[in-house]
Amino acid sequence: MSKSERAPTQCPVARTVERVGDGWTFLILRDANQGLTRFDQFEKSLGVAPNILTKRLAALVENGLLEKRAYSTRPPRYEYVLTDLGRDFGGVLTAMLAFGNRHFAVEGIAGQLVDRETGKPAEPILVDRVSGKPITPEHFTYAAGPAAGPEVLERVAFMAAR
């Protein structure tokens, strides 16, 4: 079943993956969150084929994570600027950076977040904004939300039965 034939889902992870679940897309968003905006900048940074980059940028614009803005009329040139939605995805990228450094940087840390004032490396964690607790299985669990349909209710029931 292709992406376009797949039945709609209520799963927030699946909904996000449908929009940004391609490796190139994650890397474009990484670069955009680090300040890149122009096609040639993305192309140079990623080493991606122009046709692939064109498709991924168009999809990010269509899905509301980037906005395409003209910066030159002769010749026509565009930049790709993060929207609020795209900036909000920065938290996902931060979590991925921390996970990658923690588990896959066998040669050592090549890139990291540092405190602007002290220069000390950050240790990102997910924290609940309301309680301040770290998001861990000890403190939180997956539950159905107010708009949950049969798919989500079945998943929650399955997990509860385990």
Short mmCIF file of N, CA and C in Angstrom, two decimals, residues 45-138:
data_model
loop_
_atom_site.label_atom_id
_atom_site.label_comp_id
_atom_site.label_asym_id
_atom_site.label_seq_id
_atom_site.Cartn_x
_atom_site.Cartn_y
_atom_site.Cartn_z
N SER A 45 25.58 21.48 1.68
CA SER A 45 25.65 20.89 3.00
C SER A 45 25.34 19.39 2.97
N LEU A 46 24.34 19.02 2.19
CA LEU A 46 23.85 17.65 2.20
C LEU A 46 24.48 16.74 1.15
N GLY A 47 24.98 17.33 0.06
CA GLY A 47 25.48 16.51 -1.04
C GLY A 47 24.36 15.72 -1.70
N VAL A 48 23.18 16.29 -1.71
CA VAL A 48 21.99 15.62 -2.24
C VAL A 48 21.78 16.03 -3.70
N ALA A 49 21.23 15.11 -4.48
CA ALA A 49 20.93 15.41 -5.89
C ALA A 49 19.87 16.51 -5.95
N PRO A 50 20.00 17.43 -6.91
CA PRO A 50 19.06 18.55 -7.01
C PRO A 50 17.59 18.12 -7.14
N ASN A 51 17.33 17.04 -7.88
CA ASN A 51 15.93 16.62 -8.05
C ASN A 51 15.34 16.13 -6.72
N ILE A 52 16.14 15.45 -5.91
CA ILE A 52 15.66 14.99 -4.61
C ILE A 52 15.43 16.18 -3.69
N LEU A 53 16.37 17.12 -3.68
CA LEU A 53 16.25 18.31 -2.84
C LEU A 53 15.01 19.11 -3.23
N THR A 54 14.78 19.27 -4.53
CA THR A 54 13.60 20.01 -5.00
C THR A 54 12.32 19.37 -4.48
N LYS A 55 12.23 18.04 -4.56
CA LYS A 55 11.03 17.33 -4.08
C LYS A 55 10.85 17.50 -2.58
N ARG A 56 11.93 17.34 -1.83
CA ARG A 56 11.82 17.43 -0.37
C ARG A 56 11.47 18.84 0.09
N LEU A 57 12.07 19.85 -0.55
CA LEU A 57 11.72 21.23 -0.19
C LEU A 57 10.27 21.52 -0.50
N ALA A 58 9.79 21.07 -1.65
CA ALA A 58 8.38 21.28 -2.03
C ALA A 58 7.46 20.62 -1.01
N ALA A 59 7.80 19.42 -0.57
CA ALA A 59 6.97 18.71 0.42
C ALA A 59 6.98 19.44 1.76
N LEU A 60 8.13 19.97 2.16
CA LEU A 60 8.20 20.71 3.42
C LEU A 60 7.38 21.99 3.35
N VAL A 61 7.36 22.64 2.20
CA VAL A 61 6.52 23.83 2.00
C VAL A 61 5.04 23.42 2.05
N GLU A 62 4.71 22.36 1.32
CA GLU A 62 3.32 21.88 1.28
C GLU A 62 2.81 21.48 2.66
N ASN A 63 3.69 20.90 3.47
CA ASN A 63 3.30 20.45 4.81
C ASN A 63 3.43 21.54 5.87
N GLY A 64 3.80 22.76 5.46
CA GLY A 64 3.80 23.89 6.37
C GLY A 64 4.99 24.03 7.28
N LEU A 65 6.09 23.29 7.02
CA LEU A 65 7.27 23.41 7.87
C LEU A 65 8.24 24.48 7.36
N LEU A 66 8.20 24.73 6.06
CA LEU A 66 9.01 25.79 5.45
C LEU A 66 8.11 26.71 4.63
N GLU A 67 8.54 27.93 4.49
CA GLU A 67 7.87 28.90 3.61
C GLU A 67 8.85 29.26 2.50
N LYS A 68 8.37 29.24 1.26
CA LYS A 68 9.21 29.59 0.10
C LYS A 68 9.03 31.07 -0.17
N ARG A 69 10.15 31.83 -0.16
CA ARG A 69 10.11 33.28 -0.37
C ARG A 69 11.09 33.68 -1.47
N ALA A 70 10.63 34.52 -2.36
CA ALA A 70 11.51 35.02 -3.41
C ALA A 70 12.49 36.02 -2.81
N TYR A 71 13.76 35.88 -3.18
CA TYR A 71 14.76 36.88 -2.76
C TYR A 71 15.41 37.55 -3.96
N SER A 72 15.09 37.07 -5.18
CA SER A 72 15.60 37.68 -6.40
C SER A 72 14.58 37.44 -7.51
N THR A 73 14.37 38.46 -8.32
CA THR A 73 13.45 38.29 -9.46
C THR A 73 14.21 38.04 -10.76
N ARG A 74 15.45 38.53 -10.85
CA ARG A 74 16.27 38.33 -12.05
C ARG A 74 17.63 37.82 -11.66
N PRO A 75 17.87 36.57 -11.77
CA PRO A 75 16.95 35.49 -12.10
C PRO A 75 16.07 35.16 -10.88
N PRO A 76 14.97 34.46 -11.12
CA PRO A 76 14.12 34.09 -9.98
C PRO A 76 14.86 33.15 -9.03
N ARG A 77 14.94 33.55 -7.79
CA ARG A 77 15.62 32.74 -6.76
C ARG A 77 14.77 32.77 -5.49
N TYR A 78 14.80 31.65 -4.77
CA TYR A 78 13.96 31.53 -3.58
C TYR A 78 14.78 31.07 -2.40
N GLU A 79 14.30 31.44 -1.23
CA GLU A 79 14.86 30.90 0.00
C GLU A 79 13.75 30.15 0.73
N TYR A 80 14.15 29.27 1.61
CA TYR A 80 13.21 28.43 2.34
C TYR A 80 13.39 28.73 3.83
N VAL A 81 12.37 29.34 4.40
CA VAL A 81 12.44 29.85 5.77
C VAL A 81 11.53 29.01 6.67
N LEU A 82 12.03 28.67 7.84
CA LEU A 82 11.22 27.90 8.78
C LEU A 82 9.96 28.66 9.17
N THR A 83 8.86 27.95 9.24
CA THR A 83 7.62 28.48 9.79
C THR A 83 7.63 28.19 11.30
N ASP A 84 6.60 28.63 12.00
CA ASP A 84 6.49 28.28 13.42
C ASP A 84 6.50 26.76 13.59
N LEU A 85 5.81 26.07 12.70
CA LEU A 85 5.76 24.61 12.74
C LEU A 85 7.16 24.02 12.57
N GLY A 86 7.91 24.55 11.62
CA GLY A 86 9.27 24.07 11.38
C GLY A 86 10.19 24.34 12.56
N ARG A 87 10.03 25.52 13.17
CA ARG A 87 10.85 25.83 14.36
C ARG A 87 10.49 24.90 15.52
N ASP A 88 9.20 24.58 15.64
CA ASP A 88 8.76 23.68 16.71
C ASP A 88 9.35 22.29 16.54
N PHE A 89 9.66 21.90 15.30
CA PHE A 89 10.28 20.60 15.04
C PHE A 89 11.71 20.56 15.57
N GLY A 90 12.27 21.71 15.89
CA GLY A 90 13.62 21.77 16.44
C GLY A 90 13.80 20.92 17.68
N GLY A 91 12.75 20.80 18.49
CA GLY A 91 12.82 19.95 19.68
C GLY A 91 13.03 18.49 19.33
N VAL A 92 12.41 18.04 18.24
CA VAL A 92 12.59 16.67 17.77
C VAL A 92 14.04 16.47 17.35
N LEU A 93 14.58 17.44 16.63
CA LEU A 93 15.97 17.35 16.19
C LEU A 93 16.94 17.37 17.37
N THR A 94 16.63 18.15 18.39
CA THR A 94 17.47 18.18 19.59
C THR A 94 17.46 16.82 20.27
N ALA A 95 16.29 16.20 20.36
CA ALA A 95 16.20 14.86 20.96
C ALA A 95 17.00 13.86 20.13
N MET A 96 16.94 13.97 18.81
CA MET A 96 17.70 13.06 17.94
C MET A 96 19.20 13.29 18.09
N LEU A 97 19.62 14.54 18.20
CA LEU A 97 21.04 14.86 18.40
C LEU A 97 21.53 14.22 19.69
N ALA A 98 20.79 14.38 20.77
CA ALA A 98 21.20 13.82 22.05
C ALA A 98 21.24 12.30 21.99
N PHE A 99 20.24 11.69 21.37
CA PHE A 99 20.19 10.24 21.25
C PHE A 99 21.37 9.73 20.41
N GLY A 100 21.63 10.39 19.29
CA GLY A 100 22.74 9.98 18.43
C GLY A 100 24.08 10.10 19.12
N ASN A 101 24.29 11.18 19.85
CA ASN A 101 25.55 11.34 20.58
C ASN A 101 25.69 10.30 21.69
N ARG A 102 24.59 10.01 22.36
CA ARG A 102 24.62 9.05 23.47
C ARG A 102 24.86 7.62 22.98
N HIS A 103 24.29 7.25 21.82
CA HIS A 103 24.31 5.84 21.43
C HIS A 103 25.14 5.51 20.18
N PHE A 104 25.42 6.48 19.33
CA PHE A 104 26.05 6.14 18.05
C PHE A 104 27.34 6.88 17.77
N ALA A 105 27.82 7.70 18.68
CA ALA A 105 29.05 8.47 18.44
C ALA A 105 30.25 7.69 18.96
N VAL A 106 30.50 6.53 18.35
CA VAL A 106 31.59 5.66 18.83
C VAL A 106 32.96 6.33 18.73
N GLU A 107 33.14 7.23 17.80
CA GLU A 107 34.42 7.92 17.63
C GLU A 107 34.52 9.16 18.52
N GLY A 108 33.45 9.49 19.22
CA GLY A 108 33.41 10.68 20.06
C GLY A 108 32.40 11.68 19.51
N ILE A 109 32.11 12.68 20.29
CA ILE A 109 31.11 13.69 19.94
C ILE A 109 31.68 14.62 18.87
N ALA A 110 31.01 14.69 17.71
CA ALA A 110 31.45 15.56 16.62
C ALA A 110 30.68 16.89 16.62
N GLY A 111 29.45 16.88 17.07
CA GLY A 111 28.62 18.09 17.13
C GLY A 111 27.73 18.00 18.35
N GLN A 112 27.53 19.13 19.01
CA GLN A 112 26.74 19.13 20.24
C GLN A 112 26.13 20.49 20.49
N LEU A 113 25.15 20.53 21.37
CA LEU A 113 24.60 21.80 21.84
C LEU A 113 25.43 22.26 23.03
N VAL A 114 25.71 23.56 23.06
CA VAL A 114 26.44 24.11 24.20
C VAL A 114 25.70 25.34 24.70
N ASP A 115 25.86 25.61 25.97
CA ASP A 115 25.29 26.79 26.60
C ASP A 115 25.97 28.02 26.02
N ARG A 116 25.21 28.99 25.54
CA ARG A 116 25.79 30.19 24.92
C ARG A 116 26.65 30.99 25.88
N GLU A 117 26.28 31.01 27.16
CA GLU A 117 27.03 31.80 28.15
C GLU A 117 28.29 31.09 28.64
N THR A 118 28.17 29.80 28.93
CA THR A 118 29.29 29.09 29.55
C THR A 118 30.10 28.25 28.57
N GLY A 119 29.49 27.89 27.43
CA GLY A 119 30.17 27.02 26.48
C GLY A 119 30.15 25.56 26.88
N LYS A 120 29.51 25.26 28.02
CA LYS A 120 29.45 23.88 28.49
C LYS A 120 28.43 23.09 27.68
N PRO A 121 28.72 21.81 27.42
CA PRO A 121 27.78 20.97 26.67
C PRO A 121 26.45 20.82 27.40
N ALA A 122 25.37 20.88 26.63
CA ALA A 122 24.04 20.66 27.17
C ALA A 122 23.77 19.16 27.22
N GLU A 123 22.90 18.74 28.11
CA GLU A 123 22.45 17.36 28.18
C GLU A 123 20.93 17.38 28.03
N PRO A 124 20.44 17.43 26.78
CA PRO A 124 19.00 17.55 26.56
C PRO A 124 18.22 16.35 27.09
N ILE A 125 17.08 16.66 27.72
CA ILE A 125 16.12 15.65 28.13
C ILE A 125 14.73 16.20 27.82
N LEU A 126 13.77 15.33 27.70
CA LEU A 126 12.38 15.77 27.53
C LEU A 126 11.78 15.95 28.92
N VAL A 127 11.10 17.08 29.11
CA VAL A 127 10.51 17.40 30.41
C VAL A 127 9.07 17.84 30.18
N ASP A 128 8.18 17.39 31.07
CA ASP A 128 6.80 17.84 31.02
C ASP A 128 6.73 19.30 31.46
N ARG A 129 6.15 20.15 30.62
CA ARG A 129 6.07 21.58 30.91
C ARG A 129 5.23 21.85 32.17
N VAL A 130 4.21 21.05 32.44
CA VAL A 130 3.32 21.29 33.57
C VAL A 130 3.97 20.89 34.89
N SER A 131 4.49 19.65 34.96
CA SER A 131 5.00 19.15 36.24
C SER A 131 6.51 19.35 36.41
N GLY A 132 7.21 19.53 35.30
CA GLY A 132 8.66 19.63 35.36
C GLY A 132 9.36 18.28 35.45
N LYS A 133 8.58 17.19 35.44
CA LYS A 133 9.17 15.85 35.53
C LYS A 133 9.77 15.44 34.20
N PRO A 134 10.88 14.69 34.24
CA PRO A 134 11.42 14.13 33.00
C PRO A 134 10.41 13.15 32.40
N ILE A 135 10.33 13.13 31.08
CA ILE A 135 9.45 12.19 30.39
C ILE A 135 10.15 10.84 30.37
N THR A 136 9.77 9.99 31.30
CA THR A 136 10.31 8.64 31.39
C THR A 136 9.15 7.68 31.63
N PRO A 137 9.35 6.39 31.37
CA PRO A 137 8.28 5.42 31.61
C PRO A 137 7.85 5.35 33.09
N GLU A 138 8.73 5.73 33.99
CA GLU A 138 8.38 5.72 35.41
C GLU A 138 7.34 6.79 35.74
#
